[in-house]
Amino acid sequence: MELPKHCPRWQSTPVAHACLSLFVIVSLKMATGCCGVKRQKVSVPTEKDETENKDRPSSSQNSNNRGHSNHVGNGKVVSIPRNRINGYNHVPDKTQRVVCPEMCYFCFDVLTRRLHSVEMPKTPLKFTDAPFPLFVTWKIDNERKLRGCIGTFTAMNLHDGLREYAVSSAFKDSRFPPINREELSRLHCSVSLLRHFEQAKDHQDWEVGKHGIRIEFYNEKGTRKTATYLPEVASEQRWDRIQTIDSLLRKGGYKSSITNEFRKTVSVTRYQSEKLSISYAEYISNRKNGYF
């Protein structure tokens, strides 16, 4: 299927978006063949699961993947760093970067097939299936408004984990209505892999912009609660460590006055993440170029 080129005005029309969607559907059906895997049963994180499955407040923030050499931008195919992990069974060590563009492409494949009732994609072979805690985030439009984000702190093999949470974050985030077909061409997908978990000495033993944190505390009724923010949240919101802790306490359901003495009772686990984001346009461009 040939699409008109070098015509920005045409590319911004509804007809162009429809052609792009048709191109994806045809490509996906051709790629499925008789070897597609069964649609995965989604294990949906619940709202009562101590709110640990949501990565940020519902305010819209632009979350770019800064400083990573394998970020895909401007709809172009970019070179992949030499230390990136490929291979079905390769287990990466702590010094190697794991997240890669194919993970986001796969999430877009899963979502596109789900929206168009096409058989789920084959098991991917272009990135590791090693287990990691992970989050999948969907944002929309140039403002990158949050559209859905769900993940897990339980290490999951990436092939099944990304398949599951690409769907959960798109359709099961209780803060938003399910993503629909009309929104597909406006979406941005981010994959975050969580690594380097450490128990903090106290509630201030972590660095804004570097660490994500997961807190544990006991509420007014003596019930243990947890809440988390991914590493980019505090810096995007321009919070210091105290403001971040207080926001997490509220997110976790603590309603009483927050004193410094109470903050000292909070247990903090700090961690880091590898994150990469791509847009739907980049996904389409790389699919057309046979990049995956």
Short mmCIF file of C-alpha atoms in Angstrom, two decimals:
data_model
loop_
_atom_site.label_atom_id
_atom_site.label_comp_id
_atom_site.label_asym_id
_atom_site.label_seq_id
_atom_site.Cartn_x
_atom_site.Cartn_y
_atom_site.Cartn_z
CA MET A 1 0.00 0.00 0.00
CA GLU A 2 1.49 3.29 -1.10
CA LEU A 3 0.78 6.43 0.89
CA PRO A 4 1.26 9.98 -0.47
CA LYS A 5 4.58 11.42 0.63
CA HIS A 6 5.99 14.88 1.24
CA CYS A 7 2.55 16.38 1.81
CA PRO A 8 2.09 17.49 5.43
CA ARG A 9 -1.36 18.92 4.71
CA TRP A 10 -2.62 15.58 3.39
CA GLN A 11 -0.97 13.66 6.23
CA SER A 12 -2.94 15.63 8.84
CA THR A 13 -6.35 14.81 7.31
CA PRO A 14 -8.81 12.17 8.60
CA VAL A 15 -8.32 10.29 5.31
CA ALA A 16 -4.61 9.96 6.04
CA HIS A 17 -5.25 8.64 9.55
CA ALA A 18 -7.73 6.12 8.15
CA CYS A 19 -5.18 4.95 5.57
CA LEU A 20 -2.53 4.54 8.26
CA SER A 21 -4.90 2.46 10.39
CA LEU A 22 -5.80 0.31 7.37
CA PHE A 23 -2.11 -0.17 6.63
CA VAL A 24 -1.50 -1.42 10.18
CA ILE A 25 -4.47 -3.79 10.13
CA VAL A 26 -3.39 -5.33 6.79
CA SER A 27 0.20 -5.66 8.01
CA LEU A 28 -0.86 -7.27 11.26
CA LYS A 29 -3.13 -9.81 9.57
CA MET A 30 -0.36 -10.74 7.15
CA ALA A 31 2.10 -11.17 10.01
CA THR A 32 -0.15 -13.39 12.10
CA GLY A 33 -0.38 -16.44 9.84
CA CYS A 34 -1.17 -19.73 11.56
CA CYS A 35 1.44 -19.37 14.28
CA GLY A 36 -0.11 -16.58 16.37
CA VAL A 37 -0.33 -17.19 20.09
CA LYS A 38 -3.56 -17.19 22.03
CA ARG A 39 -4.83 -13.97 23.53
CA GLN A 40 -3.50 -13.64 27.05
CA LYS A 41 -5.78 -13.67 30.05
CA VAL A 42 -5.19 -10.38 31.84
CA SER A 43 -4.62 -10.31 35.57
CA VAL A 44 -6.03 -6.93 36.52
CA PRO A 45 -4.39 -5.08 39.43
CA THR A 46 -7.08 -3.82 41.78
CA GLU A 47 -7.58 -0.34 43.17
CA LYS A 48 -7.20 -1.80 46.67
CA ASP A 49 -3.82 -3.31 45.93
CA GLU A 50 -2.40 -0.45 47.97
CA THR A 51 -2.39 1.74 44.83
CA GLU A 52 1.06 0.45 43.91
CA ASN A 53 0.08 -0.16 40.29
CA LYS A 54 -0.26 3.50 39.29
CA ASP A 55 2.86 5.48 38.49
CA ARG A 56 1.75 9.09 38.89
CA PRO A 57 -0.96 11.59 39.72
CA SER A 58 -3.59 12.18 37.07
CA SER A 59 -2.31 15.62 36.07
CA SER A 60 -0.82 15.72 32.57
CA GLN A 61 2.93 15.94 32.36
CA ASN A 62 5.36 15.53 29.51
CA SER A 63 7.60 12.58 30.29
CA ASN A 64 10.39 12.44 27.73
CA ASN A 65 13.10 9.81 27.82
CA ARG A 66 16.07 12.08 28.38
CA GLY A 67 19.70 11.20 27.83
CA HIS A 68 19.29 7.71 26.35
CA SER A 69 21.07 6.96 23.11
CA ASN A 70 18.41 4.54 21.90
CA HIS A 71 15.46 6.91 22.18
CA VAL A 72 13.42 6.87 18.99
CA GLY A 73 12.45 10.34 17.81
CA ASN A 74 11.06 12.31 14.88
CA GLY A 75 9.67 9.21 13.19
CA LYS A 76 13.13 7.96 12.19
CA VAL A 77 14.79 4.59 12.56
CA VAL A 78 17.79 5.09 14.82
CA SER A 79 20.82 2.98 15.54
CA ILE A 80 20.74 0.68 18.54
CA PRO A 81 23.50 0.93 21.15
CA ARG A 82 25.95 -1.94 21.21
CA ASN A 83 25.28 -2.78 24.83
CA ARG A 84 21.57 -3.35 24.30
CA ILE A 85 20.30 -6.82 25.13
CA ASN A 86 18.82 -9.03 22.41
CA GLY A 87 18.06 -12.72 22.32
CA TYR A 88 15.24 -14.85 23.67
CA ASN A 89 16.97 -16.35 26.69
CA HIS A 90 19.74 -13.87 27.42
CA VAL A 91 19.88 -12.83 31.07
CA PRO A 92 21.32 -9.28 31.32
CA ASP A 93 23.72 -8.23 34.03
CA LYS A 94 23.39 -5.09 36.13
CA THR A 95 25.58 -2.97 33.85
CA GLN A 96 23.71 -3.59 30.61
CA ARG A 97 20.82 -1.53 29.32
CA VAL A 98 17.78 -3.71 28.66
CA VAL A 99 14.89 -1.53 27.46
CA CYS A 100 14.73 -1.18 23.67
CA PRO A 101 12.40 0.22 20.97
CA GLU A 102 11.05 -3.23 20.07
CA MET A 103 9.37 -3.41 23.48
CA CYS A 104 7.28 -0.33 22.69
CA TYR A 105 6.59 -1.61 19.16
CA PHE A 106 5.32 -4.85 20.67
CA CYS A 107 3.01 -2.96 23.05
CA PHE A 108 1.60 -1.00 20.11
CA ASP A 109 1.15 -4.26 18.19
CA VAL A 110 -0.77 -5.78 21.11
CA LEU A 111 -2.99 -2.72 21.56
CA THR A 112 -3.68 -2.31 17.82
CA ARG A 113 -4.65 -5.95 17.43
CA ARG A 114 -6.87 -5.80 20.50
CA LEU A 115 -8.69 -2.69 19.25
CA HIS A 116 -9.26 -4.24 15.81
CA SER A 117 -10.05 -7.77 17.09
CA VAL A 118 -7.05 -9.26 15.31
CA GLU A 119 -5.21 -12.28 16.69
CA MET A 120 -2.51 -11.40 19.20
CA PRO A 121 1.09 -11.11 17.91
CA LYS A 122 3.60 -13.92 18.01
CA THR A 123 6.03 -14.17 20.89
CA PRO A 124 8.72 -11.55 20.12
CA LEU A 125 12.26 -12.74 19.53
CA LYS A 126 14.05 -9.40 19.26
CA PHE A 127 14.35 -8.65 22.97
CA THR A 128 15.12 -10.61 26.09
CA ASP A 129 12.50 -12.60 27.96
CA ALA A 130 14.30 -12.09 31.27
CA PRO A 131 12.07 -11.23 34.27
CA PHE A 132 11.71 -7.62 35.43
CA PRO A 133 9.20 -5.52 37.36
CA LEU A 134 7.67 -3.30 34.70
CA PHE A 135 5.21 -0.52 33.89
CA VAL A 136 3.50 0.32 30.59
CA THR A 137 2.30 3.92 30.16
CA TRP A 138 0.04 5.38 27.47
CA LYS A 139 -0.07 9.13 26.84
CA ILE A 140 -1.97 11.09 24.23
CA ASP A 141 -1.43 14.10 21.95
CA ASN A 142 1.57 16.42 21.85
CA GLU A 143 0.87 17.50 25.43
CA ARG A 144 1.48 13.88 26.49
CA LYS A 145 -1.56 13.74 28.72
CA LEU A 146 -1.62 10.59 30.81
CA ARG A 147 -4.08 8.07 29.35
CA GLY A 148 -3.27 4.99 31.38
CA CYS A 149 -0.46 3.43 33.40
CA ILE A 150 -0.37 0.10 35.21
CA GLY A 151 2.53 -2.14 36.14
CA THR A 152 3.81 -4.65 38.64
CA PHE A 153 6.61 -4.91 41.19
CA THR A 154 6.63 -8.66 40.71
CA ALA A 155 9.31 -9.64 38.20
CA MET A 156 7.62 -11.01 35.08
CA ASN A 157 9.13 -12.48 31.94
CA LEU A 158 9.04 -9.56 29.53
CA HIS A 159 7.22 -11.26 26.65
CA ASP A 160 4.18 -12.13 28.78
CA GLY A 161 4.53 -9.09 31.04
CA LEU A 162 4.48 -6.51 28.25
CA ARG A 163 1.63 -8.35 26.53
CA GLU A 164 -0.43 -8.27 29.73
CA TYR A 165 0.26 -4.72 30.87
CA ALA A 166 -0.04 -3.16 27.41
CA VAL A 167 -3.68 -4.26 27.64
CA SER A 168 -4.22 -3.56 31.35
CA SER A 169 -2.84 -0.03 31.18
CA ALA A 170 -4.94 0.76 28.10
CA PHE A 171 -8.25 -0.65 29.34
CA LYS A 172 -8.11 -1.23 33.10
CA ASP A 173 -6.74 1.99 34.63
CA SER A 174 -9.71 3.04 36.75
CA ARG A 175 -8.79 6.72 36.45
CA PHE A 176 -9.63 6.78 32.74
CA PRO A 177 -12.12 5.31 30.26
CA PRO A 178 -10.72 2.52 28.05
CA ILE A 179 -8.64 3.65 25.08
CA ASN A 180 -10.60 3.51 21.80
CA ARG A 181 -9.70 3.17 18.11
CA GLU A 182 -10.08 6.88 17.41
CA GLU A 183 -7.29 7.65 19.88
CA LEU A 184 -4.78 5.14 18.52
CA SER A 185 -2.95 7.44 16.09
CA ARG A 186 -2.46 10.06 18.85
CA LEU A 187 -0.87 7.75 21.41
CA HIS A 188 2.63 7.54 22.87
CA CYS A 189 3.83 4.36 24.59
CA SER A 190 6.44 4.15 27.34
CA VAL A 191 7.98 1.01 28.80
CA SER A 192 9.71 1.26 32.20
CA LEU A 193 11.80 -1.61 33.58
CA LEU A 194 12.51 -1.34 37.30
CA ARG A 195 15.96 -2.26 38.61
CA HIS A 196 18.43 -1.79 41.46
CA PHE A 197 16.01 -2.04 44.40
CA GLU A 198 17.49 -0.94 47.74
CA GLN A 199 16.08 -0.42 51.21
CA ALA A 200 16.52 3.26 52.13
CA LYS A 201 17.94 4.16 55.55
CA ASP A 202 15.09 6.59 56.15
CA HIS A 203 12.40 8.54 54.29
CA GLN A 204 14.96 11.00 52.88
CA ASP A 205 17.59 8.49 51.76
CA TRP A 206 16.90 8.79 48.03
CA GLU A 207 17.55 11.24 45.19
CA VAL A 208 14.90 13.18 43.25
CA GLY A 209 15.19 12.49 39.52
CA LYS A 210 17.25 9.33 40.03
CA HIS A 211 15.16 7.07 42.24
CA GLY A 212 11.61 5.92 42.21
CA ILE A 213 10.31 5.11 45.66
CA ARG A 214 7.81 2.69 47.12
CA ILE A 215 6.60 3.46 50.61
CA GLU A 216 5.01 1.23 53.24
CA PHE A 217 3.13 2.64 56.21
CA TYR A 218 0.27 1.90 58.58
CA ASN A 219 -2.85 4.01 58.32
CA GLU A 220 -5.13 5.24 61.08
CA LYS A 221 -6.77 1.81 61.37
CA GLY A 222 -3.47 -0.03 61.59
CA THR A 223 -3.72 -1.40 58.06
CA ARG A 224 -0.51 -1.69 56.07
CA LYS A 225 -0.57 0.42 52.90
CA THR A 226 1.87 0.98 50.04
CA ALA A 227 2.21 3.51 47.23
CA THR A 228 4.82 4.27 44.59
CA TYR A 229 6.03 6.89 42.14
CA LEU A 230 8.35 6.11 39.25
CA PRO A 231 11.66 8.04 39.13
CA GLU A 232 10.50 10.81 36.80
CA VAL A 233 7.41 11.82 38.78
CA ALA A 234 8.97 13.91 41.55
CA SER A 235 11.16 15.91 39.18
CA GLU A 236 8.29 16.49 36.73
CA GLN A 237 6.10 17.76 39.57
CA ARG A 238 9.01 19.81 40.96
CA TRP A 239 8.65 18.22 44.36
CA ASP A 240 11.36 17.82 46.97
CA ARG A 241 11.67 14.61 48.99
CA ILE A 242 9.26 15.68 51.73
CA GLN A 243 6.60 16.76 49.25
CA THR A 244 6.96 13.46 47.41
CA ILE A 245 6.60 11.42 50.60
CA ASP A 246 3.54 13.43 51.64
CA SER A 247 1.95 13.00 48.22
CA LEU A 248 2.52 9.25 48.38
CA LEU A 249 0.95 9.09 51.83
CA ARG A 250 -2.17 10.79 50.49
CA LYS A 251 -2.11 8.55 47.43
CA GLY A 252 -1.96 5.55 49.75
CA GLY A 253 -5.03 6.75 51.63
CA TYR A 254 -3.55 8.40 54.72
CA LYS A 255 -5.97 11.16 55.76
CA SER A 256 -4.62 12.44 59.08
CA SER A 257 -2.18 15.29 59.61
CA ILE A 258 1.31 14.37 58.38
CA THR A 259 3.97 15.17 60.96
CA ASN A 260 7.72 14.68 60.75
CA GLU A 261 7.44 12.04 63.45
CA PHE A 262 5.01 10.07 61.31
CA ARG A 263 7.26 10.41 58.25
CA LYS A 264 10.03 8.72 60.24
CA THR A 265 7.83 5.61 60.57
CA VAL A 266 7.51 5.25 56.80
CA SER A 267 9.56 2.47 55.22
CA VAL A 268 11.06 3.44 51.84
CA THR A 269 12.37 1.19 49.09
CA ARG A 270 14.21 3.07 46.37
CA TYR A 271 14.76 1.83 42.84
CA GLN A 272 15.80 3.01 39.39
CA SER A 273 14.18 2.49 36.01
CA GLU A 274 15.10 2.23 32.37
CA LYS A 275 12.47 4.02 30.31
CA LEU A 276 11.89 4.46 26.60
CA SER A 277 9.01 6.17 24.77
CA ILE A 278 7.80 6.17 21.16
CA SER A 279 4.81 7.63 19.34
CA TYR A 280 2.29 5.87 17.12
CA ALA A 281 3.79 7.66 14.11
CA GLU A 282 7.21 6.23 14.97
CA TYR A 283 5.67 2.78 15.35
CA ILE A 284 4.09 3.04 11.89
CA SER A 285 7.30 4.36 10.33
CA ASN A 286 9.38 1.51 11.70
CA ARG A 287 6.78 -1.12 10.76
CA LYS A 288 6.71 0.18 7.15
CA ASN A 289 10.51 0.07 7.03
CA GLY A 290 10.55 -3.53 8.18
CA TYR A 291 12.45 -2.64 11.32
CA PHE A 292 10.73 -5.36 13.36
#
